[in-house]
Amino acid sequence: MRTINIGLIGAGYIGHSMALAYRAVGALFPDLPPVRLAMLADANEATAAKAAQRYGFAASTGDWRRLVTDKGVDVVAIATPNHLHCEMAVAALEAGKHVHCEKPLALDMDEARKMADAARRAGTRTIVGYNYLHNPMIRLAREIVARGEIGRLVHFRGFHEEDYMSDPALPFSWRCEREFAGAGALADLGSHIVSFADALAGPIAELSADIATVVPERPVAGGGRRKVENEDQGQFIARFASGATGAISASRVATGRKMGLAFELVGTEGAIAFDQERLNELRVYRAKEAAGARGFATILAGPEHPGYAAFCPAPGHQIGFTDLKTLEVAHFLSAICNGRAAEPDFATALRYEAVIDAALRSAESRRWVRVGG
Amino acid sequence: MRTINIGLIGAGYIGHSMALAYRAVGALFPDLPPVRLAMLADANEATAAKAAQRYGFAASTGDWRRLVTDKGVDVVAIATPNHLHCEMAVAALEAGKHVHCEKPLALDMDEARKMADAARRAGTRTIVGYNYLHNPMIRLAREIVARGEIGRLVHFRGFHEEDYMSDPALPFSWRCEREFAGAGALADLGSHIVSFADALAGPIAELSADIATVVPERPVAGGGRRKVENEDQGQFIARFASGATGAISASRVATGRKMGLAFELVGTEGAIAFDQERLNELRVYRAKEAAGARGFATILAGPEHPGYAAFCPAPGHQIGFTDLKTLEVAHFLSAICNGRAAEPDFATALRYEAVIDAALRSAESRRWVRVGG
Amino acid sequence: MRTINIGLIGAGYIGHSMALAYRAVGALFPDLPPVRLAMLADANEATAAKAAQRYGFAASTGDWRRLVTDKGVDVVAIATPNHLHCEMAVAALEAGKHVHCEKPLALDMDEARKMADAARRAGTRTIVGYNYLHNPMIRLAREIVARGEIGRLVHFRGFHEEDYMSDPALPFSWRCEREFAGAGALADLGSHIVSFADALAGPIAELSADIATVVPERPVAGGGRRKVENEDQGQFIARFASGATGAISASRVATGRKMGLAFELVGTEGAIAFDQERLNELRVYRAKEAAGARGFATILAGPEHPGYAAFCPAPGHQIGFTDLKTLEVAHFLSAICNGRAAEPDFATALRYEAVIDAALRSAESRRWVRVGG
Amino acid sequence: MRTINIGLIGAGYIGHSMALAYRAVGALFPDLPPVRLAMLADANEATAAKAAQRYGFAASTGDWRRLVTDKGVDVVAIATPNHLHCEMAVAALEAGKHVHCEKPLALDMDEARKMADAARRAGTRTIVGYNYLHNPMIRLAREIVARGEIGRLVHFRGFHEEDYMSDPALPFSWRCEREFAGAGALADLGSHIVSFADALAGPIAELSADIATVVPERPVAGGGRRKVENEDQGQFIARFASGATGAISASRVATGRKMGLAFELVGTEGAIAFDQERLNELRVYRAKEAAGARGFATILAGPEHPGYAAFCPAPGHQIGFTDLKTLEVAHFLSAICNGRAAEPDFATALRYEAVIDAALRSAESRRWVRVGG
């Protein structure tokens, strides 16, 4: 198998997570093509050099354009703030690279469509960093649904709630600015729960939404306060294309919630429940079991679930956040190697974006709106 | 203290529950006025006589009108199907009785307003059977909110989901008919979670709703199928009068859920979570606790919480469903005795009805609607 | 069916609980013989009279001997401190009464044997107040074991831990005195978990125990401190007659535990877990389920479980502590009515006492001892 | 900082885990000295070569003696079956290496003492692979205890139960042989819970134990059955040097348990509970909190807990099994770098071995025995 050469743009929180994953994947998945950490770019050249040494990249640069056109790079991994995704991804695709872009795909639908178009034209593989989808327990959930074990789907109730901006004393940041972050909680967190909804219950067709900026102003370094430009929380009721109903919330001010990415999926013959704060557990109810013995079974992740065995041959030993990113990378490498679409690629992530976009439009118009309409 | 004489109409499931509560309350709350089980009415005279003997009522009748005008009756407890509440309650109020009416208050807003008007005119005490509000843990939650311990309220997410009609083979019943039940899941279950929302976060001002009849037809005894006339599930997003946002669902086809009456209430300085399937627990998060030591605390019901000590002097021993009804009755007797409004009285329950009514209107118009508008 | 006349001795905490249960049972179990609350005795005649009125007993007395020989009494219910059980129970049995005695059976093995002998001679029905055994979830657990669903039993790990004496500032009480309480945590709490062990896994054959008095002295009203005469906690490892192993603990100083009566029962083909702090749940694991789908199922109590339906026709609505006592009384009345042994009768409870006795002997000798040896 | 050169012996399950950890540590902990993967040894030379390539070791060998004496190796990591630990570790120590040995330390006390002696003579750093001790939540638990937040320690109840040999059809393996594994469940699993007990509550002074081989014979490849030579489960009651009591169990046939390494630690003013199946949670009870608000708080691992931030800057995102091994390696490298004893070093692990040895002796003699006696 040919070695796959990785170029990573961005040395922040997500860059760290991606770098760890690309570093680790080879030892964990020896059947995948070998990976070479070719180049790391960061706006700050010294930061890039330091990060390259830390993670073991062969080269570094302060100019991301050099990276995306470098012949020694096969995959461009984009771990920059949201407003940079579009330009970088399109450039990389036009240079014929496979692209691994952190979520959310883009600032708005215009950008997202541009990216999906570029991906289609390039014909290379793309993936967007919805790493929670690669959890063995989520894959198990999808298999259970696909096998019809919970019957016809009736309802999806889900949320992604954290409290990282709950404290009103927290300073204004790029996350509060439309120009750099796009939407607020809906884009940052809501897109994750939308990715679950889409993967488990299919596309969302229409919705009615509401948003709120709970902390309207935040302190600025150096004194004074600045208006927060996007929503702290959002929620919507929805209809899936299948006719199933949904209720979805996102919040970055949900005091007490640290990683509250949770759902309950109801079918006519069973139900599935999940909470990312216990990501190694899936709770499954099957109505067919004998009366008096029925109940939600708590299934613990183990080597029989897709992806887990790479980390540990024994069940119940738990995988973690960084392992999910490694599973995402393994899935992407496999897609590249086999010439199959990765999941979620830009086209699929565009669907998620369209839901967030519809939610924002609905919140503004205070009407039901069609997704993509 | 003067003895309070109880007349009970209805010998079904809810009549059973009310009869047990009125039987038990005297021994559990010796400081309340003594209770005498005066008369039990049921449309079927023989059923009434048998039930009277079972529960220890002094008399029985097949004619509820005789009961509501009987001079030996102080309190009329109404445990009949929804479509009978209005006529019976108004008659009882006009006869000067205190009225204990099972929830939901009425079939529709017209009836509910008539009942609230009659109550105001009568000047007697009324209460509607939202027994879950009398749970010591819910009272504790209200105290925590009232003391400002979780700060300004930001969001209420709640649902009441059961699966008692999940199986499509279950026969058509009066619960499926508008004439006898009014609305479906929203009236039967949604009103409970609305009562929690109102009690904890104040009145709901406006909402956008969706409803669905998941099992559109059900088998009829003797063959054939009949169209289900009301919703199997409903959900809405809402704004409270306070400005806080809300997301509320109800379902009678939530496979796997037996008594899923649950909420999470978020404030700027903390949060409260509750699930009726573990009704003796309240989970509370306080942001002020030291970093590294913060987390949701699971508080177990004990004698330090209002009402619990009547059942057991030791904490953690658990109260049950029938005890909640007894707490409701104790609260009502205390209100009668002290001349104070019980909670929720007809006026308050009218607010809950208005929310359900608004949800149905919104689902039909597919617009945001004002509650009571 | 002939009415069964109840005489109750003791108007304290347990007397309250028993009175509530005998009051409630008729309305809940209409197929059982009717109950009449005939007489209530308490050492303090005024207390007896007041309690009789509160609970609806027809008569009261300050002299328990009058009650146990009264011809109008069929059942003598003993709710007095431990040191009085033997004398009262033997007198009642000699007077031909059925006897309902609060747990633990007696102060020591001598007394317990005397009581079991008297019961055998009398030929009437006896029961000891291990009310937690009558939980529908415990009955379900026993059925699961009896049907062989978890295979051959391998291990029982259980404890009953509370913290009611955890605070060293709590005053000395009769519970600390050998003369009135007998043993400490092992008798008061350990006997409950032993009753579970015996009911689920059969008799315990031998054990090795350790005990500790964590708070050696406690304050006395009026000043000074007094030596605590029995154990605050005890634990033992055990062999069941079946060969299965066990590990059992009891503590009244288990800070944080309010009603920690919990066990995990392991078989070759499954396991059962239970915690009284969530008494409406039973967790069951079946090894035979498909790989990748196995997990502990949380079964919620419902009308399909023995006894639950009397309280509520809908599942998941929860029964409580007082309901367990009512189920105990219903079971006893049924035994009386059908002439079958109740469970646990004096003979069975003698086995529990023998385990506690063996634990105390083992802790003293620091050797393995045979139960009953 | 000088680069630390790693030599790893063993390419099985634990070798995999160690290799991943040494590979990952540099990128996660940039402040530690850089690590170079110098050499990998395995009895099978081809296996060694393949594994070296997979994990990125510079060299490989089929002769572990070559590795332990290689001048280019600073740390010898031993990931071989138990019976090989002693010879390899002593050889490495005599060659002046730091030694990272997988748990349990050795087959028996003779070997364990030899190893601890060799470590003392060598004066290099040692660590034994009790990776669960390096969980941020366990470190938090230790801090809580050390700060006196739960008062004087009263009781430790813990177990490590898995079901990896629960199925009687599972074939005989080296784990069933005394010659290669030493003891059974007590050595393999019991040593983990003993490490927790020791770290949290101090040394165990004496104990009374019982063991059982639940599946006495297992099938052998090629037909027939072979006698299992060590215990499937063991349990003991104990006294800590501090006077606190303990109850500890281990089982490899605990049907349903996958990673049941759990404890409850009780103090006079609070309690701590933990279960490795939810390794990112610590449950803490503080008796001092206000009556009516007290309860076990579930603390989620986050960047404020020692070690977590290397993996993720956001709380609640979960670390996993492989991360715990990386934390162990980071701790060891730090100890090497700073010249401080790592934890648990051979001397400390010898204490754990002494407890297991005492348990085996007690089970045989059926007496209380002193640890180390």
Coordinates of N, CA and C in Angstrom, one line a residue, chain A residues 222-345:
Chain A
G222 N -9.1 44.6 28.3 CA -8.8 46.0 28.3 C -10.0 46.8 28.8
G223 N -11.1 46.2 29.1 CA -12.2 46.9 29.7 C -13.4 47.1 28.7
G224 N -14.5 47.4 29.2 CA -15.7 47.5 28.4 C -16.3 46.2 28.1
R225 N -17.5 46.2 27.4 CA -18.2 45.0 27.0 C -18.5 45.1 25.5
R226 N -18.8 43.9 25.0 CA -19.1 43.9 23.5 C -20.3 43.0 23.3
K227 N -21.1 43.3 22.4 CA -22.3 42.6 22.0 C -22.0 41.2 21.4
V228 N -22.6 40.2 22.0 CA -22.5 38.9 21.4 C -23.3 38.8 20.2
E229 N -22.8 38.3 19.1 CA -23.4 38.4 17.8 C -24.2 37.2 17.4
N230 N -24.0 36.1 18.1 CA -24.7 34.9 17.7 C -25.4 34.2 18.9
E231 N -26.1 33.2 18.7 CA -27.0 32.6 19.7 C -26.3 31.8 20.7
D232 N -26.7 31.9 22.0 CA -26.1 31.0 23.1 C -26.9 29.7 23.1
Q233 N -28.1 29.7 22.6 CA -28.8 28.5 22.6 C -29.9 28.5 21.5
G234 N -30.3 27.4 21.0 CA -31.3 27.3 20.0 C -32.0 26.0 20.1
Q235 N -33.3 26.0 19.7 CA -34.0 24.7 19.7 C -35.0 24.7 18.6
F236 N -35.3 23.5 18.1 CA -36.3 23.4 17.1 C -37.1 22.1 17.2
I237 N -38.3 22.2 16.7 CA -39.1 21.0 16.4 C -39.0 20.7 14.9
A238 N -39.1 19.5 14.5 CA -38.7 19.1 13.2 C -39.6 18.0 12.7
R239 N -39.7 17.9 11.3 CA -40.2 16.7 10.7 C -39.0 16.1 9.8
F240 N -38.8 14.9 10.0 CA -37.9 14.2 9.1 C -38.6 13.9 7.8
A241 N -37.8 13.6 6.7 CA -38.3 13.3 5.4 C -39.2 12.0 5.6
S242 N -38.9 11.1 6.5 CA -39.6 9.9 6.7 C -41.0 10.1 7.4
G243 N -41.2 11.4 7.9 CA -42.5 11.6 8.6 C -42.3 11.6 10.1
A244 N -41.2 11.0 10.6 CA -41.0 11.0 12.0 C -40.8 12.4 12.5
T245 N -41.1 12.6 13.8 CA -41.0 14.0 14.4 C -39.7 14.1 15.2
G246 N -39.3 15.3 15.4 CA -38.0 15.5 16.1 C -38.1 16.7 17.0
A247 N -37.2 16.7 18.0 CA -37.1 17.9 18.9 C -35.6 18.0 19.2
I248 N -35.0 19.1 18.9 CA -33.5 19.2 19.0 C -33.1 20.5 19.6
S249 N -32.2 20.5 20.5 CA -31.7 21.7 21.2 C -30.2 21.7 21.2
A250 N -29.7 22.9 21.3 CA -28.2 23.2 21.5 C -28.1 24.3 22.4
S251 N -27.0 24.2 23.2 CA -26.8 25.3 24.2 C -25.3 25.3 24.6
R252 N -24.7 26.5 24.6 CA -23.4 26.6 25.2 C -23.4 27.3 26.6
V253 N -24.6 27.4 27.1 CA -24.8 28.0 28.4 C -25.7 27.1 29.3
A254 N -25.6 25.8 29.0 CA -26.4 24.8 29.8 C -25.6 24.4 31.1
T255 N -25.7 25.3 32.1 CA -25.0 25.1 33.3 C -25.0 23.7 33.8
G256 N -23.8 23.1 34.0 CA -23.8 21.8 34.6 C -23.5 20.7 33.5
R257 N -23.8 21.0 32.3 CA -23.6 20.0 31.2 C -22.2 20.2 30.7
K258 N -21.4 19.2 30.6 CA -20.0 19.3 30.1 C -19.9 18.8 28.7
M259 N -20.6 17.7 28.4 CA -20.5 17.1 27.1 C -21.9 16.4 26.8
G260 N -22.9 17.2 27.0 CA -24.3 16.6 27.0 C -24.8 16.5 25.5
L261 N -24.2 15.6 24.8 CA -24.6 15.3 23.5 C -25.4 14.0 23.6
A262 N -26.7 14.1 23.6 CA -27.6 12.9 24.0 C -28.8 12.9 23.1
F263 N -29.3 11.6 22.9 CA -30.5 11.5 22.2 C -31.3 10.3 22.7
E264 N -32.6 10.3 22.3 CA -33.4 9.1 22.5 C -34.2 9.0 21.2
L265 N -34.0 7.8 20.6 CA -34.6 7.5 19.3 C -35.7 6.5 19.5
V266 N -36.9 6.8 19.1 CA -38.1 5.9 19.4 C -38.6 5.3 18.1
G267 N -38.7 4.0 18.2 CA -39.4 3.3 17.1 C -40.6 2.6 17.5
T268 N -41.3 2.0 16.6 CA -42.6 1.3 17.0 C -42.3 0.0 17.8
E269 N -41.1 -0.5 17.7 CA -40.8 -1.7 18.4 C -39.6 -1.7 19.3
G270 N -39.1 -0.5 19.6 CA -38.0 -0.3 20.5 C -37.5 1.1 20.6
A271 N -36.4 1.3 21.3 CA -35.9 2.6 21.5 C -34.4 2.5 21.8
I272 N -33.7 3.6 21.4 CA -32.2 3.6 21.7 C -32.0 5.0 22.4
A273 N -31.1 4.9 23.5 CA -30.8 6.1 24.2 C -29.3 6.2 24.3
F274 N -28.7 7.4 24.3 CA -27.3 7.6 24.3 C -27.0 8.9 24.9
D275 N -25.9 9.0 25.6 CA -25.4 10.3 26.2 C -23.8 10.3 26.1
Q276 N -23.3 11.2 25.4 CA -21.8 11.3 25.1 C -21.0 11.4 26.4
E277 N -21.7 11.8 27.5 CA -20.9 11.8 28.8 C -20.7 10.4 29.3
R278 N -21.3 9.5 28.7 CA -21.0 8.0 28.9 C -20.9 7.4 27.6
L279 N -19.9 7.7 26.8 CA -19.9 7.4 25.4 C -19.6 5.9 25.1
N280 N -19.3 5.2 26.1 CA -19.1 3.7 26.0 C -20.3 2.9 26.2
E281 N -21.4 3.6 26.4 CA -22.7 2.9 26.7 C -23.8 3.2 25.7
L282 N -24.5 2.2 25.3 CA -25.7 2.4 24.5 C -26.9 1.7 25.2
R283 N -28.0 2.4 25.4 CA -29.1 1.9 26.1 C -30.2 1.5 25.0
V284 N -30.6 0.2 25.0 CA -31.5 -0.3 24.0 C -32.7 -1.0 24.6
Y285 N -33.8 -0.6 24.1 CA -35.1 -1.3 24.6 C -35.7 -2.0 23.4
R286 N -36.1 -3.3 23.7 CA -36.7 -4.0 22.6 C -38.1 -4.5 23.1
A287 N -39.2 -4.0 22.5 CA -40.5 -4.3 23.0 C -40.9 -5.8 22.9
K288 N -40.1 -6.5 22.0 CA -40.5 -7.9 21.8 C -40.1 -8.8 23.0
E289 N -39.3 -8.3 23.9 CA -38.9 -9.2 25.0 C -40.0 -9.5 25.9
A290 N -39.9 -10.6 26.6 CA -41.1 -11.1 27.4 C -41.5 -10.0 28.4
A291 N -42.8 -9.9 28.5 CA -43.4 -9.0 29.6 C -42.8 -9.4 30.9
G292 N -42.5 -8.4 31.7 CA -41.9 -8.7 33.0 C -40.4 -8.8 33.0
A293 N -39.9 -8.8 31.8 CA -38.4 -8.9 31.7 C -37.8 -7.8 30.8
R294 N -38.7 -7.0 30.2 CA -38.3 -5.9 29.3 C -37.7 -4.7 30.1
G295 N -36.7 -4.1 29.5 CA -36.2 -2.9 30.1 C -35.0 -2.4 29.2
F296 N -34.6 -1.2 29.4 CA -33.5 -0.7 28.6 C -32.2 -1.5 29.1
A297 N -31.6 -2.1 28.1 CA -30.3 -2.8 28.4 C -29.2 -1.8 28.2
T298 N -28.2 -1.8 29.1 CA -27.1 -0.9 29.0 C -25.9 -1.7 28.4
I299 N -25.7 -1.5 27.1 CA -24.6 -2.2 26.4 C -23.3 -1.5 26.5
L300 N -22.3 -2.2 27.0 CA -21.0 -1.6 27.2 C -20.1 -1.8 25.9
A301 N -19.4 -0.8 25.5 CA -18.6 -1.0 24.3 C -17.6 -2.1 24.5
G302 N -17.4 -2.9 23.5 CA -16.4 -4.0 23.6 C -15.9 -4.3 22.2
P303 N -15.0 -5.3 22.1 CA -14.4 -5.6 20.8 C -15.3 -6.1 19.8
E304 N -16.5 -6.5 20.1 CA -17.5 -6.9 19.2 C -18.2 -5.7 18.5
H305 N -17.9 -4.5 18.9 CA -18.4 -3.3 18.3 C -17.4 -2.7 17.4
P306 N -17.8 -2.2 16.2 CA -16.9 -1.8 15.2 C -15.9 -0.7 15.6
G307 N -14.6 -1.0 15.6 CA -13.6 -0.1 15.9 C -12.9 -0.2 17.2
Y308 N -13.7 -0.7 18.2 CA -13.2 -0.8 19.6 C -11.9 -1.6 19.7
A309 N -11.9 -2.8 19.0 CA -10.9 -3.7 19.3 C -9.5 -3.2 19.0
A310 N -9.4 -2.2 18.2 CA -8.1 -1.6 17.9 C -7.4 -1.1 19.2
F311 N -8.2 -0.7 20.1 CA -7.7 0.0 21.4 C -7.5 -1.0 22.5
C312 N -8.4 -2.0 22.5 CA -8.3 -3.0 23.7 C -9.1 -4.2 23.3
P313 N -8.5 -5.4 23.6 CA -9.2 -6.6 23.2 C -10.3 -7.0 24.2
A314 N -10.4 -6.3 25.4 CA -11.3 -6.7 26.4 C -12.4 -5.7 26.5
P315 N -13.6 -6.1 26.7 CA -14.8 -5.2 26.7 C -14.8 -4.3 28.0
G316 N -15.5 -3.2 27.9 CA -15.8 -2.4 29.1 C -14.6 -1.6 29.5
H317 N -13.5 -1.6 28.8 CA -12.3 -0.9 29.2 C -12.3 0.6 28.8
Q318 N -13.3 1.0 28.0 CA -13.5 2.4 27.6 C -12.6 3.0 26.6
I319 N -13.2 3.5 25.6 CA -12.4 4.4 24.7 C -12.7 5.9 25.1
G320 N -11.9 6.8 24.6 CA -12.0 8.2 25.0 C -12.1 9.1 23.8
F321 N -12.1 10.4 24.1 CA -12.3 11.4 23.1 C -11.2 11.3 22.0
T322 N -10.0 11.2 22.3 CA -8.9 11.1 21.3 C -9.1 9.9 20.4
D323 N -9.6 8.8 21.0 CA -9.8 7.6 20.2 C -10.9 7.8 19.1
L324 N -11.9 8.6 19.5 CA -12.9 8.9 18.4 C -12.3 9.6 17.2
K325 N -11.4 10.5 17.5 CA -10.7 11.2 16.4 C -9.9 10.2 15.6
T326 N -9.2 9.3 16.3 CA -8.4 8.3 15.6 C -9.4 7.4 14.7
L327 N -10.5 7.1 15.2 CA -11.4 6.3 14.4 C -11.9 7.0 13.2
E328 N -12.1 8.3 13.4 CA -12.5 9.1 12.2 C -11.4 9.1 11.1
V329 N -10.1 9.3 11.6 CA -9.0 9.2 10.7 C -8.9 7.9 10.0
A330 N -9.1 6.8 10.8 CA -9.0 5.5 10.2 C -10.1 5.3 9.1
H331 N -11.3 5.8 9.4 CA -12.3 5.7 8.5 C -12.0 6.4 7.2
F332 N -11.4 7.6 7.3 CA -11.0 8.4 6.2 C -9.9 7.7 5.3
L333 N -8.9 7.2 6.0 CA -7.9 6.5 5.3 C -8.4 5.3 4.5
S334 N -9.3 4.6 5.2 CA -9.9 3.5 4.5 C -10.7 3.9 3.3
A335 N -11.4 5.0 3.4 CA -12.2 5.5 2.2 C -11.2 5.9 1.1
I336 N -10.1 6.6 1.5 CA -9.2 7.0 0.4 C -8.6 5.8 -0.3
C337 N -8.3 4.8 0.6 CA -7.6 3.6 0.1 C -8.6 2.8 -0.8
N338 N -9.9 2.7 -0.5 CA -10.8 1.9 -1.2 C -11.6 2.7 -2.2
G339 N -11.4 4.0 -2.3 CA -12.1 4.8 -3.3 C -13.6 5.0 -3.0
R340 N -13.9 4.8 -1.8 CA -15.4 5.0 -1.4 C -15.5 6.3 -0.7
A341 N -16.8 6.8 -0.8 CA -17.0 8.1 0.0 C -16.9 7.8 1.4
A342 N -16.2 8.8 2.1 CA -16.1 8.8 3.6 C -17.4 9.3 4.1
E343 N -17.6 9.2 5.4 CA -18.9 9.7 6.0 C -18.6 10.4 7.3
P344 N -19.0 11.6 7.4 CA -19.8 12.4 6.4 C -18.8 13.2 5.5
D345 N -19.0 13.1 4.2 CA -18.2 13.8 3.3 C -18.9 15.2 3.2

